[in-house]
Short mmCIF file of C-alpha atoms in Angstrom, two decimals:
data_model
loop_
_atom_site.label_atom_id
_atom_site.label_comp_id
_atom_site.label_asym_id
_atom_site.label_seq_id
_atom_site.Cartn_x
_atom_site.Cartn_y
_atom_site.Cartn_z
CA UNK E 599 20.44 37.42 54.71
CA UNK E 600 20.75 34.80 51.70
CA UNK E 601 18.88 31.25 53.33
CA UNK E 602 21.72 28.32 52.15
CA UNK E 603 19.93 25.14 52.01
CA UNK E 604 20.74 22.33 54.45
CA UNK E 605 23.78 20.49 52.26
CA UNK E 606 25.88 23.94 51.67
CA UNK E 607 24.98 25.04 55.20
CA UNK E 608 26.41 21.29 56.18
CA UNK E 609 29.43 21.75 54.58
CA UNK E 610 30.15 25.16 55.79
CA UNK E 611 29.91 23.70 58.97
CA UNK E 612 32.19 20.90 58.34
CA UNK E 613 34.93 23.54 56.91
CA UNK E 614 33.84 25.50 60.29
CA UNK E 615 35.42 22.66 62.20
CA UNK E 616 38.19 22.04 60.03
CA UNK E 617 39.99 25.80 60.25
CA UNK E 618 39.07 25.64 63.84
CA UNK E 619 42.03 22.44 64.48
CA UNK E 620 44.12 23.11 61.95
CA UNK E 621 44.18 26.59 60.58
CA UNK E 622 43.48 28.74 63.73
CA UNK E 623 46.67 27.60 65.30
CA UNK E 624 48.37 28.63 62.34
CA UNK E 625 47.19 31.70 62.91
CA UNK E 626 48.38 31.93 66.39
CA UNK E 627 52.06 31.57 64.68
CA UNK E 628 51.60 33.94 62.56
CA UNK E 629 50.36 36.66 64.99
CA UNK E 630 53.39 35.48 66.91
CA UNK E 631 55.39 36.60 64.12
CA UNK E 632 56.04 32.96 62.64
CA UNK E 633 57.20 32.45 58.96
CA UNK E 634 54.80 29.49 58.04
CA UNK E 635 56.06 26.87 55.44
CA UNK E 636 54.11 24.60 52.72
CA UNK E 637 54.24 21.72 55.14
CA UNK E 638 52.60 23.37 58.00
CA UNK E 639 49.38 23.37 55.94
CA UNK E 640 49.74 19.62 55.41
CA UNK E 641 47.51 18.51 58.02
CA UNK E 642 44.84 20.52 57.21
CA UNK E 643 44.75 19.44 53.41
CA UNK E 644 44.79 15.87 54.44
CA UNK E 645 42.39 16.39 56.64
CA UNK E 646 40.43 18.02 54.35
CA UNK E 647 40.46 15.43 52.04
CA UNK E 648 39.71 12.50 54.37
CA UNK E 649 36.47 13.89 54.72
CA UNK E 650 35.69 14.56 50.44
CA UNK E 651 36.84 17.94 50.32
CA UNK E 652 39.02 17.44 47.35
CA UNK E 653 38.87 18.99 44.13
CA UNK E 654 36.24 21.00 44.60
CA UNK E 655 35.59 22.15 41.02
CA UNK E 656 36.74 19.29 39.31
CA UNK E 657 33.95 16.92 38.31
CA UNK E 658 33.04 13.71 39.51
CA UNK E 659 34.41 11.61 36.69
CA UNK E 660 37.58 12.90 37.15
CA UNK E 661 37.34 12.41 41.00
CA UNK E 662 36.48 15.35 41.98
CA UNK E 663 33.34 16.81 44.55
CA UNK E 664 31.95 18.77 41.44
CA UNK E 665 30.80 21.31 43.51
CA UNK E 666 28.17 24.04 42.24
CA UNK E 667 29.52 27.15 42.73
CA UNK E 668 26.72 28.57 45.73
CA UNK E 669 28.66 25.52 47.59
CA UNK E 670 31.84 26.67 46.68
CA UNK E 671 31.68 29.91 47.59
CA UNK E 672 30.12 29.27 50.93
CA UNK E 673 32.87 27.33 51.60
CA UNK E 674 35.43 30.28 50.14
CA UNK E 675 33.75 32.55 52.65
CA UNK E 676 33.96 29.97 55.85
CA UNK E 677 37.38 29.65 55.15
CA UNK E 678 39.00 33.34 54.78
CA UNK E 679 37.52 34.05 58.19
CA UNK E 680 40.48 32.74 59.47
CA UNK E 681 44.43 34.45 58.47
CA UNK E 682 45.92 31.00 57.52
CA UNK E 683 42.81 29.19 55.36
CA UNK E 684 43.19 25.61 54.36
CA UNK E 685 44.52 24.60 51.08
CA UNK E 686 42.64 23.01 49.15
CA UNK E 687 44.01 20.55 46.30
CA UNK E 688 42.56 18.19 43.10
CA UNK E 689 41.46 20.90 40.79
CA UNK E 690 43.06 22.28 37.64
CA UNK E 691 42.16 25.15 35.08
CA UNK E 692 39.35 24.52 32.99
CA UNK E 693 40.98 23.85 29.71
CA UNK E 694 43.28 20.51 31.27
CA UNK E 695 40.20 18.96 31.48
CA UNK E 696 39.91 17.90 27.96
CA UNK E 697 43.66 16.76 27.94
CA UNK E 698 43.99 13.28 26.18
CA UNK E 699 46.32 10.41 26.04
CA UNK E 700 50.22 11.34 27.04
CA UNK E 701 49.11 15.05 27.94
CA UNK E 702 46.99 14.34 30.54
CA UNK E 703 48.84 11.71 32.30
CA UNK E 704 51.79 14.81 32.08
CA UNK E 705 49.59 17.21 33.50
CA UNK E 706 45.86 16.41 34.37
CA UNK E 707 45.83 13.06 36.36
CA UNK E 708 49.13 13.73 38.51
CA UNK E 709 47.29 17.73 39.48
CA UNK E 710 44.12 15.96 40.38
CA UNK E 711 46.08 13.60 42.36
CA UNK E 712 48.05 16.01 44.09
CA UNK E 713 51.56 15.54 42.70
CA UNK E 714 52.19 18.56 40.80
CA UNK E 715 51.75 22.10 41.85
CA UNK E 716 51.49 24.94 39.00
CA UNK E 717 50.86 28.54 38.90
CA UNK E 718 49.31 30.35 36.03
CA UNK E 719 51.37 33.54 34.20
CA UNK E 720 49.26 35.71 31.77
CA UNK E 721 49.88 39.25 33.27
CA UNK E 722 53.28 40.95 31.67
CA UNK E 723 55.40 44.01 32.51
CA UNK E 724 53.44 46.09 29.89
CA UNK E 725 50.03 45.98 31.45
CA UNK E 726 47.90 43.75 33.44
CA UNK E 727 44.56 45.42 32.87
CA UNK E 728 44.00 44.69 29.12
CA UNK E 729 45.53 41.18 28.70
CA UNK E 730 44.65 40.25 25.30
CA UNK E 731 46.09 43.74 24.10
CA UNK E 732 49.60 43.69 26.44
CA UNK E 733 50.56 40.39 25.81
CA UNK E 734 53.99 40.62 24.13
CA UNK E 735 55.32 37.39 24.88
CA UNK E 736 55.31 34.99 21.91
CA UNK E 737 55.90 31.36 21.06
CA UNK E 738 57.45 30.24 17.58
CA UNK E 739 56.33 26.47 16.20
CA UNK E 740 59.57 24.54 15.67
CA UNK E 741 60.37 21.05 14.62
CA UNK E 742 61.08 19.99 18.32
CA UNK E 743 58.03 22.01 19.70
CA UNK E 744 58.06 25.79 20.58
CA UNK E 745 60.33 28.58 21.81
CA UNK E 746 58.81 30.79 24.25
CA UNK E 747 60.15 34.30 24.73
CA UNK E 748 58.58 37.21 26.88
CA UNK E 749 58.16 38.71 30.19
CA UNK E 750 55.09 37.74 32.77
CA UNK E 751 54.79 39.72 36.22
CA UNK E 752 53.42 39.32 39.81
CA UNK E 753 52.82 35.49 39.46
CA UNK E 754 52.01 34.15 42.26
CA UNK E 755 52.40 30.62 43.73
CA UNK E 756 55.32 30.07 41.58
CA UNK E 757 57.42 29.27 44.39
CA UNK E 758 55.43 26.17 45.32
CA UNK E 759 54.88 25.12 41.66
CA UNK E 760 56.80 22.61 39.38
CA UNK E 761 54.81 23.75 36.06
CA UNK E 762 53.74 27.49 34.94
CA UNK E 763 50.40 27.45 32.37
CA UNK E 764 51.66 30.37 30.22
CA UNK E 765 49.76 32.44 27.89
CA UNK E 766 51.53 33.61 24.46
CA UNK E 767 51.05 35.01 21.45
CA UNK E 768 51.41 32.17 18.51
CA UNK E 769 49.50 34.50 15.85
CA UNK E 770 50.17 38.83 15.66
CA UNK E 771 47.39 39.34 13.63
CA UNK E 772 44.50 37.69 15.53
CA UNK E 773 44.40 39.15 18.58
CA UNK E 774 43.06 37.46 21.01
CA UNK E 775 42.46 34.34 18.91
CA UNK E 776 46.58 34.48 17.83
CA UNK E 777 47.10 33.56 22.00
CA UNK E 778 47.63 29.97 22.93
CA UNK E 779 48.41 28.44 26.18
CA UNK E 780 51.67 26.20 27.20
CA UNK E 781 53.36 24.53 29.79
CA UNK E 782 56.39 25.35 30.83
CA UNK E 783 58.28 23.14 33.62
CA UNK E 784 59.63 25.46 36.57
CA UNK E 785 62.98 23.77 35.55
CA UNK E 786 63.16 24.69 32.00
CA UNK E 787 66.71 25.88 31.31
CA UNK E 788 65.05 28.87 29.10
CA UNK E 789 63.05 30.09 32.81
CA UNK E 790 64.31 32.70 34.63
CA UNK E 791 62.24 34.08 37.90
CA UNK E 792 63.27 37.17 39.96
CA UNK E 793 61.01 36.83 43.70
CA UNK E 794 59.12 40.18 43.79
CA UNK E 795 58.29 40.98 47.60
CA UNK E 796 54.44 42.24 48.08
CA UNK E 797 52.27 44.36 50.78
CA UNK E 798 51.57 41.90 53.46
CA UNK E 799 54.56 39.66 52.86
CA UNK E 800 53.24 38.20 49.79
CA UNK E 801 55.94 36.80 47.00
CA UNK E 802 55.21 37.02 43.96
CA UNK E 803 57.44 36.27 41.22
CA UNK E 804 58.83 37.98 37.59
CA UNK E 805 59.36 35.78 35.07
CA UNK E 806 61.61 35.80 32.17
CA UNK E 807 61.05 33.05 29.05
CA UNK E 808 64.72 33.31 27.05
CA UNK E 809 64.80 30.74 23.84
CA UNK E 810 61.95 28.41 25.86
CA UNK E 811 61.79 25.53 24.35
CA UNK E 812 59.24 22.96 25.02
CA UNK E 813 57.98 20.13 23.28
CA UNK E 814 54.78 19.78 21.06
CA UNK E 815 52.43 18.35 23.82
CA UNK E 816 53.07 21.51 26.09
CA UNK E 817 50.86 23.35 23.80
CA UNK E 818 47.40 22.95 25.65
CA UNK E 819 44.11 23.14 24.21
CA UNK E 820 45.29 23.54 20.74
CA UNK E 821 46.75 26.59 18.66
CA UNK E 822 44.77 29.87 19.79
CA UNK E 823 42.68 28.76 22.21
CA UNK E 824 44.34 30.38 25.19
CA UNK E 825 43.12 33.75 26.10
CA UNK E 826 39.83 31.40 25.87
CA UNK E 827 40.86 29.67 28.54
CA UNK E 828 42.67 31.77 30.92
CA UNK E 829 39.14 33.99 30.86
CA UNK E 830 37.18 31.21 32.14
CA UNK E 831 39.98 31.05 34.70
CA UNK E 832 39.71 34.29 35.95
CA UNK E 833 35.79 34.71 35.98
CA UNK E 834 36.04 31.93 38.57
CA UNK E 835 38.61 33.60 40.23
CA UNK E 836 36.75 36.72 40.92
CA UNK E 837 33.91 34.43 42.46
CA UNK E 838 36.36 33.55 44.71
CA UNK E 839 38.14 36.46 45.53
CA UNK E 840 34.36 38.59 46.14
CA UNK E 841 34.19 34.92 48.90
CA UNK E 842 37.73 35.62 49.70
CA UNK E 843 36.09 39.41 50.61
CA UNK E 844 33.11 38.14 52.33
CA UNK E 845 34.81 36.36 55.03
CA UNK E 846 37.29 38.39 56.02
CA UNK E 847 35.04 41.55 56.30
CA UNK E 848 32.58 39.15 58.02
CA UNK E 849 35.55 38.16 60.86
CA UNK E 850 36.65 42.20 61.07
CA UNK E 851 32.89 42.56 62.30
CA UNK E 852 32.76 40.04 64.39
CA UNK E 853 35.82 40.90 66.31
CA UNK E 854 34.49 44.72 65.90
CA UNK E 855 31.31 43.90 67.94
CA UNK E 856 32.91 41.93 70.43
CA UNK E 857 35.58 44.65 71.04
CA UNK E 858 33.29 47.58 70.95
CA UNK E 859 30.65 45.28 73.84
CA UNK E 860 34.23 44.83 76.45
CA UNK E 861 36.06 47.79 75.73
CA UNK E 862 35.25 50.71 78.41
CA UNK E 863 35.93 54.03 77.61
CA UNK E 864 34.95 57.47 78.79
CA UNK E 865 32.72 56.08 81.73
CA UNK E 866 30.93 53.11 79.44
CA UNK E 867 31.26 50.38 76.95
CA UNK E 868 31.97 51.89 72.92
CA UNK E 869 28.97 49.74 72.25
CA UNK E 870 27.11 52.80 73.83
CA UNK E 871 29.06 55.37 71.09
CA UNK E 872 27.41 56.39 68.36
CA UNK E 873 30.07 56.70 66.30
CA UNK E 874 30.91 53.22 66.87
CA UNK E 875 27.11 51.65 66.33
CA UNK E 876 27.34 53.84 62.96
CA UNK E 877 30.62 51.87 61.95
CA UNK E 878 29.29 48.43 63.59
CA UNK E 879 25.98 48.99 61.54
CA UNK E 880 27.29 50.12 58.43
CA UNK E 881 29.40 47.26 58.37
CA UNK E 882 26.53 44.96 58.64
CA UNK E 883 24.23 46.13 56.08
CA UNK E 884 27.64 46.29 53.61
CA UNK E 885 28.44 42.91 54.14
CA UNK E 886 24.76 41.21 54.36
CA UNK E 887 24.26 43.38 50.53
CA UNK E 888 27.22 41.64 49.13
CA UNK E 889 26.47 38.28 50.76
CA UNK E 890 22.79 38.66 48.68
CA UNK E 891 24.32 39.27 45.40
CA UNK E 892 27.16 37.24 45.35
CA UNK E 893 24.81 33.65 46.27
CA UNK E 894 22.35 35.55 43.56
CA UNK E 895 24.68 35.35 41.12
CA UNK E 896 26.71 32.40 42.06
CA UNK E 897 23.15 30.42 41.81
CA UNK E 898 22.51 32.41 38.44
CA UNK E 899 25.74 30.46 36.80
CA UNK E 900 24.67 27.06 38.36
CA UNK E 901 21.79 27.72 36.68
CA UNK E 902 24.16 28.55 33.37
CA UNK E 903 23.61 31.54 32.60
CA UNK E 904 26.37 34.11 31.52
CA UNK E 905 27.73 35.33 34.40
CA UNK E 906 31.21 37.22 33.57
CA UNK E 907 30.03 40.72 34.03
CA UNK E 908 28.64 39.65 37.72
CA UNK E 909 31.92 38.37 38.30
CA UNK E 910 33.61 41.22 37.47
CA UNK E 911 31.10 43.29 39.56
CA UNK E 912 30.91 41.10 42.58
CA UNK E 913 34.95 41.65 42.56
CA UNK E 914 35.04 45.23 42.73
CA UNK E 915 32.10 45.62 44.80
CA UNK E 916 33.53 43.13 47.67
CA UNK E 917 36.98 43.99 47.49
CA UNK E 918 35.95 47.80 48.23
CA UNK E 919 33.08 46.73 50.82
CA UNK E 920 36.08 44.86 52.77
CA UNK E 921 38.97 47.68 52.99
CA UNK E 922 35.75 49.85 54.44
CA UNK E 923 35.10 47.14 57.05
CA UNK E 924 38.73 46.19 58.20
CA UNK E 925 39.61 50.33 58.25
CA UNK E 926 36.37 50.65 60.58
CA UNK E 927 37.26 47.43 62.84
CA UNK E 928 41.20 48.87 62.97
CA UNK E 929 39.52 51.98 63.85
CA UNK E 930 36.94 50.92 66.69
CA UNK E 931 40.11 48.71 68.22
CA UNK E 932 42.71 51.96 68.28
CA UNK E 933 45.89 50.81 68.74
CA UNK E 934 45.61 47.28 69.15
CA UNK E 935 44.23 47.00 65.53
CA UNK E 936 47.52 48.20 64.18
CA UNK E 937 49.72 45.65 65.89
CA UNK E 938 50.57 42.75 63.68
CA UNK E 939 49.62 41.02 66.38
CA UNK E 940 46.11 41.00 65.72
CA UNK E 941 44.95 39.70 62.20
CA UNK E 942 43.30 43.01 60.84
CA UNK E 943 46.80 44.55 60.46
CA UNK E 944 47.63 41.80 58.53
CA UNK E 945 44.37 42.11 56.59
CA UNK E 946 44.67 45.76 56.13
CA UNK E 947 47.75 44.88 53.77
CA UNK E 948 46.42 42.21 52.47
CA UNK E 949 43.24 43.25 50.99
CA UNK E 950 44.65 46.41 49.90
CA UNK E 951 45.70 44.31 46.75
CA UNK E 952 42.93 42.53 46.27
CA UNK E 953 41.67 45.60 44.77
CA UNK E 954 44.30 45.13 42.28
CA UNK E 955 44.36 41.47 41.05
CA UNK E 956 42.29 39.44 39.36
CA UNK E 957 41.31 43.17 37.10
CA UNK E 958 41.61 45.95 38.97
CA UNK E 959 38.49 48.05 40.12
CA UNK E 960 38.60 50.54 37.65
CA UNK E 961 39.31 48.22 35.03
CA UNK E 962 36.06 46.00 35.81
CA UNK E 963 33.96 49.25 36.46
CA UNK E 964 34.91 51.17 33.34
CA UNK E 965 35.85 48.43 30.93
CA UNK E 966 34.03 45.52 31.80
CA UNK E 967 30.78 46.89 33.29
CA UNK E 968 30.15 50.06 31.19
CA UNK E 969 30.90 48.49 27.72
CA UNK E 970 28.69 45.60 28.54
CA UNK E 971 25.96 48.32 30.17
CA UNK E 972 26.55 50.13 26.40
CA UNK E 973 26.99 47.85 24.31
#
């Protein structure tokens, strides 16, 4: 079991208490068969924050926690224990960061503050698994700006944002150096969005860019910088959804264990079943392996090393380890795993696309992986 030193294992504890108020009776809702709304997370984001737990990867000069990533993924982990996980607000993608002047009092300083919601769109209709080769969607330099036109799928959060970071191509002939980044406001006349209904009742979102125009500081980072910075994006987003992973599978056993210790069947407890030890145990050693190498590796990039391939590996590794756990906790309940009254059903959908975004597992096992094990 990875030892977390006294701070991280402080604020895990802290988070501990925090889900416990506010999020857990969320969950109850839910398992009721609640729709939950934006606002019913309030309280737990305030809360949050009264105690520092506001933007968590944004750095201290911009008022941040700067949090190293061990920290932040401890936290990740405390958190998706529970169905209904606290929101966290004050950070923005990497690249906002070094906003200046007019742009950043746009977009930087009212994100940090909590003002403005936005979702990120790079994936389109063509292809999700090779970005820098399926993005079709273009943006044309004009006197008044740009004109954005193109197709991006399964965006998520755009129903709770009021700006979309879009990825484009500004250049045909450099690849991934001919893709820049803009900012398009949810309200722009030339955005179109069809709500695209998910396993688990996620909504994501298509969008459609028709004659887009925005203005010359919605261009972010500078002219062909953005596949740049929507990869740094997602290799911190696979940290987090491998965390993401880790908690959930580390609830399923939990609420395996206890089952399998007060359930009687066929004249004992199923703790007694072998078949049931073998799923309990195998669970265990799964999640305690990707525990080790995710905090490896997390400490590995604090340390600054080059940690994109781990990313990608820790991904695939803990969104398969968790669809193994859940299926053997659904399995050791019968029955009363498969109502949506309990949270693995809802978990069962859920992590079924985890697989998926953020590169799917072939993707990082046969593209990322192998040509970096070849190269």
């Amino acid at each position: 079991m990875y030892a977390l030193n006294e701070e991280t294992r402080a604020l895990t504890d802290l988070v501990r208490r925090l889900v416990q108020e506010h999020q857990m009776p969320l969950e109850a809702r839910v398992l009721r068969g609640e729709t939950l709304a934006r606002r019913d997370y309030a309280s737990g984001t305030q809360a949050a924050r009264a105690v520092g737990l506001w933007g968590l990867t944004a750095p201290p000069e911009f008022g941040g926690a700067g949090l190293s990533l061990v920290d932040r993924m401890a936290i990740t982990e405390e958190n998706f224990r529970c169905l209904t996980p606290l929101r966290f607000g004050g950070s923005a993608l990497g690249p906002l960061y070094a906003l200046q002047g007019e742009q950043r009092a746009r977009y930087l300083d009212p994100i940090l503050e909590g003002r403005l919601n936005y979702c990120f769109a790079q994936t389109e209709p063509g292809g999700g698994g090779d970005p820098a080769g399926a993005i079709l969607t273009h943006a044309r330099e004009t006197d008044r700006g740009w004109v954005i036109n193109g197709a991006k799928i399964w965006i998520s959060s755009f129903q709770e944002a009021d700006v979309v970071f879009v990825v484009a191509r500004t250049d045909k002939n450099k690849g991934a150096g001919g893709i820049s980044m803009f900012a398009v406001a949810k309200d722009n006349p030339g955005l179109h969005a069809r709500e695209v209904p998910m396993l688990g009742g996620f909504k994501t979102h298509q969008l459609t860019f028709s004659d887009c125009e925005v203005d010359a500081l919605a261009l972010i980072g500078g002219e062909g910088q953005g596949f740049k910075g929507a990869q740094q994006a997602l290799s911190a987003a696979r940290f987090d959804v491998a965390a993401r992973a880790l908690g959930v599978a580390q609830r399923a056993y939990e609420m395996m264990v206890e089952h399998a210790k007060q359930r009687v069947a066929f004249g004992g407890p199923l703790s007694e079943k072998q078949a049931v030890q073998s799923k309990i145990v195998d669970s265990w050693i799964e999640i305690q392996q990707n525990r080790l190498m995710l905090f490896h590796c997390a400490a590995q990039d604090d340390a600054g090393q080059d940690t994109r391939v781990q990313a990608g590996m820790l991904k695939m590794l803990c969104t398969e380890m968790v669809d193994r756990v859940v299926d053997r906790a659904i399995q050791i309940h019968g029955a009363a795993g498969c109502t949506y009254e309990s949270p693995l059903a809802h978990w069962y959908d859920h992590q079924r696309m985890a697989r998926i975004y953020e590169g799917p597992t072939d993707v990082h096992k046969y593209r990322v992986i192998a040509r970096h094990l070849l190269a």
